[in-house]
Amino acid sequence: MKELMPVETCLILNMLDNIFVKCKTFSQTGIQRGNFKDHLKRCRKTIMCSCSVPDIQYPWVGQKDQLFSYLSRCLYEQIRPVLS
C-alpha cells in the first residue's frame, strides 16, 4: 500500500478550499473550507466556559475570551495554593 502524501498542487487545494463544510462545535453550515480557520478564531471567543476552580463550586460562567481577565481577578484562584 502506498503512503499517503499531502496535496500540494495549487489547483487541487483551491478546489478543496471552495468546498462547503460544517462546524460541528456550533452546528453552522455553509463555511468554505478555506475560511474554516478564520471561523474557528471568531467562534472560539464565544464559547462559554466555567471558572477553572469547579472543585469549590464557584459559579462564574462566561465567554472563553473573558476567562483570562476573570482569572486574574478571581480571589478563589489566587488563594488556591493555600487551600491545596
Short mmCIF file of C-alpha atoms in Angstrom, two decimals:
data_model
loop_
_atom_site.label_atom_id
_atom_site.label_comp_id
_atom_site.label_asym_id
_atom_site.label_seq_id
_atom_site.Cartn_x
_atom_site.Cartn_y
_atom_site.Cartn_z
CA MET A 1 0.00 0.00 0.00
CA LYS A 2 1.31 3.43 -0.91
CA GLU A 3 1.95 6.05 1.73
CA LEU A 4 -0.42 8.99 1.82
CA MET A 5 1.11 12.24 0.66
CA PRO A 6 -0.22 15.76 1.29
CA VAL A 7 -1.72 17.55 -1.68
CA GLU A 8 0.46 20.47 -2.69
CA THR A 9 -0.96 21.30 -6.12
CA CYS A 10 -2.49 24.80 -6.04
CA LEU A 11 -5.30 23.86 -8.44
CA ILE A 12 -6.47 20.99 -6.21
CA LEU A 13 -6.03 23.00 -3.00
CA ASN A 14 -8.11 25.85 -4.44
CA MET A 15 -10.85 23.40 -5.41
CA LEU A 16 -10.82 21.85 -1.94
CA ASP A 17 -10.88 25.28 -0.25
CA ASN A 18 -14.13 26.09 -2.09
CA ILE A 19 -15.94 23.08 -0.63
CA PHE A 20 -18.57 23.98 1.96
CA VAL A 21 -18.10 22.30 5.34
CA LYS A 22 -19.95 22.18 8.66
CA CYS A 23 -18.64 23.31 12.04
CA LYS A 24 -19.58 20.52 14.44
CA THR A 25 -18.99 22.68 17.50
CA PHE A 26 -21.54 25.33 16.53
CA SER A 27 -23.62 23.30 14.03
CA GLN A 28 -23.03 26.03 11.46
CA THR A 29 -23.10 25.01 7.80
CA GLY A 30 -22.03 26.72 4.60
CA ILE A 31 -18.49 27.57 5.70
CA GLN A 32 -15.93 27.40 2.92
CA ARG A 33 -13.11 25.03 3.87
CA GLY A 34 -10.59 27.74 3.04
CA ASN A 35 -12.22 30.08 5.60
CA PHE A 36 -12.61 27.49 8.35
CA LYS A 37 -9.61 28.62 10.41
CA ASP A 38 -10.98 32.19 10.47
CA HIS A 39 -14.38 30.82 11.52
CA LEU A 40 -12.76 28.96 14.43
CA LYS A 41 -10.84 32.05 15.58
CA ARG A 42 -14.08 34.07 15.70
CA CYS A 43 -16.21 31.36 17.28
CA ARG A 44 -13.77 30.18 19.93
CA LYS A 45 -14.11 33.58 21.57
CA THR A 46 -17.81 32.99 22.11
CA ILE A 47 -17.55 29.51 23.65
CA MET A 48 -18.99 29.54 27.15
CA CYS A 49 -16.75 28.18 29.89
CA SER A 50 -16.77 27.90 33.66
CA CYS A 51 -14.39 29.03 36.33
CA SER A 52 -11.38 26.76 36.46
CA VAL A 53 -11.91 26.10 40.17
CA PRO A 54 -15.02 23.92 39.96
CA ASP A 55 -13.83 21.84 42.92
CA ILE A 56 -15.03 24.65 45.18
CA GLN A 57 -18.24 25.07 43.17
CA TYR A 58 -17.62 28.70 42.22
CA PRO A 59 -20.43 29.73 39.86
CA TRP A 60 -18.72 32.02 37.31
CA VAL A 61 -19.60 31.28 33.70
CA GLY A 62 -18.60 33.48 30.78
CA GLN A 63 -17.19 33.59 27.31
CA LYS A 64 -13.81 31.98 26.75
CA ASP A 65 -12.24 35.28 25.70
CA GLN A 66 -13.19 36.71 29.14
CA LEU A 67 -11.72 33.83 31.15
CA PHE A 68 -8.12 35.12 31.35
CA SER A 69 -9.30 38.52 32.56
CA TYR A 70 -11.61 36.89 35.08
CA LEU A 71 -8.91 34.56 36.44
CA SER A 72 -6.57 37.48 37.10
CA ARG A 73 -9.26 38.94 39.41
CA CYS A 74 -10.65 35.69 40.86
CA LEU A 75 -9.97 35.62 44.59
CA TYR A 76 -10.54 31.89 44.77
CA GLU A 77 -7.92 31.24 42.09
CA GLN A 78 -5.45 33.46 43.93
CA ILE A 79 -5.81 31.56 47.23
CA ARG A 80 -5.95 28.13 45.59
CA PRO A 81 -2.30 27.29 46.51
CA VAL A 82 -3.11 27.95 50.16
CA LEU A 83 -6.22 25.75 50.02
CA SER A 84 -4.38 22.84 48.38
#
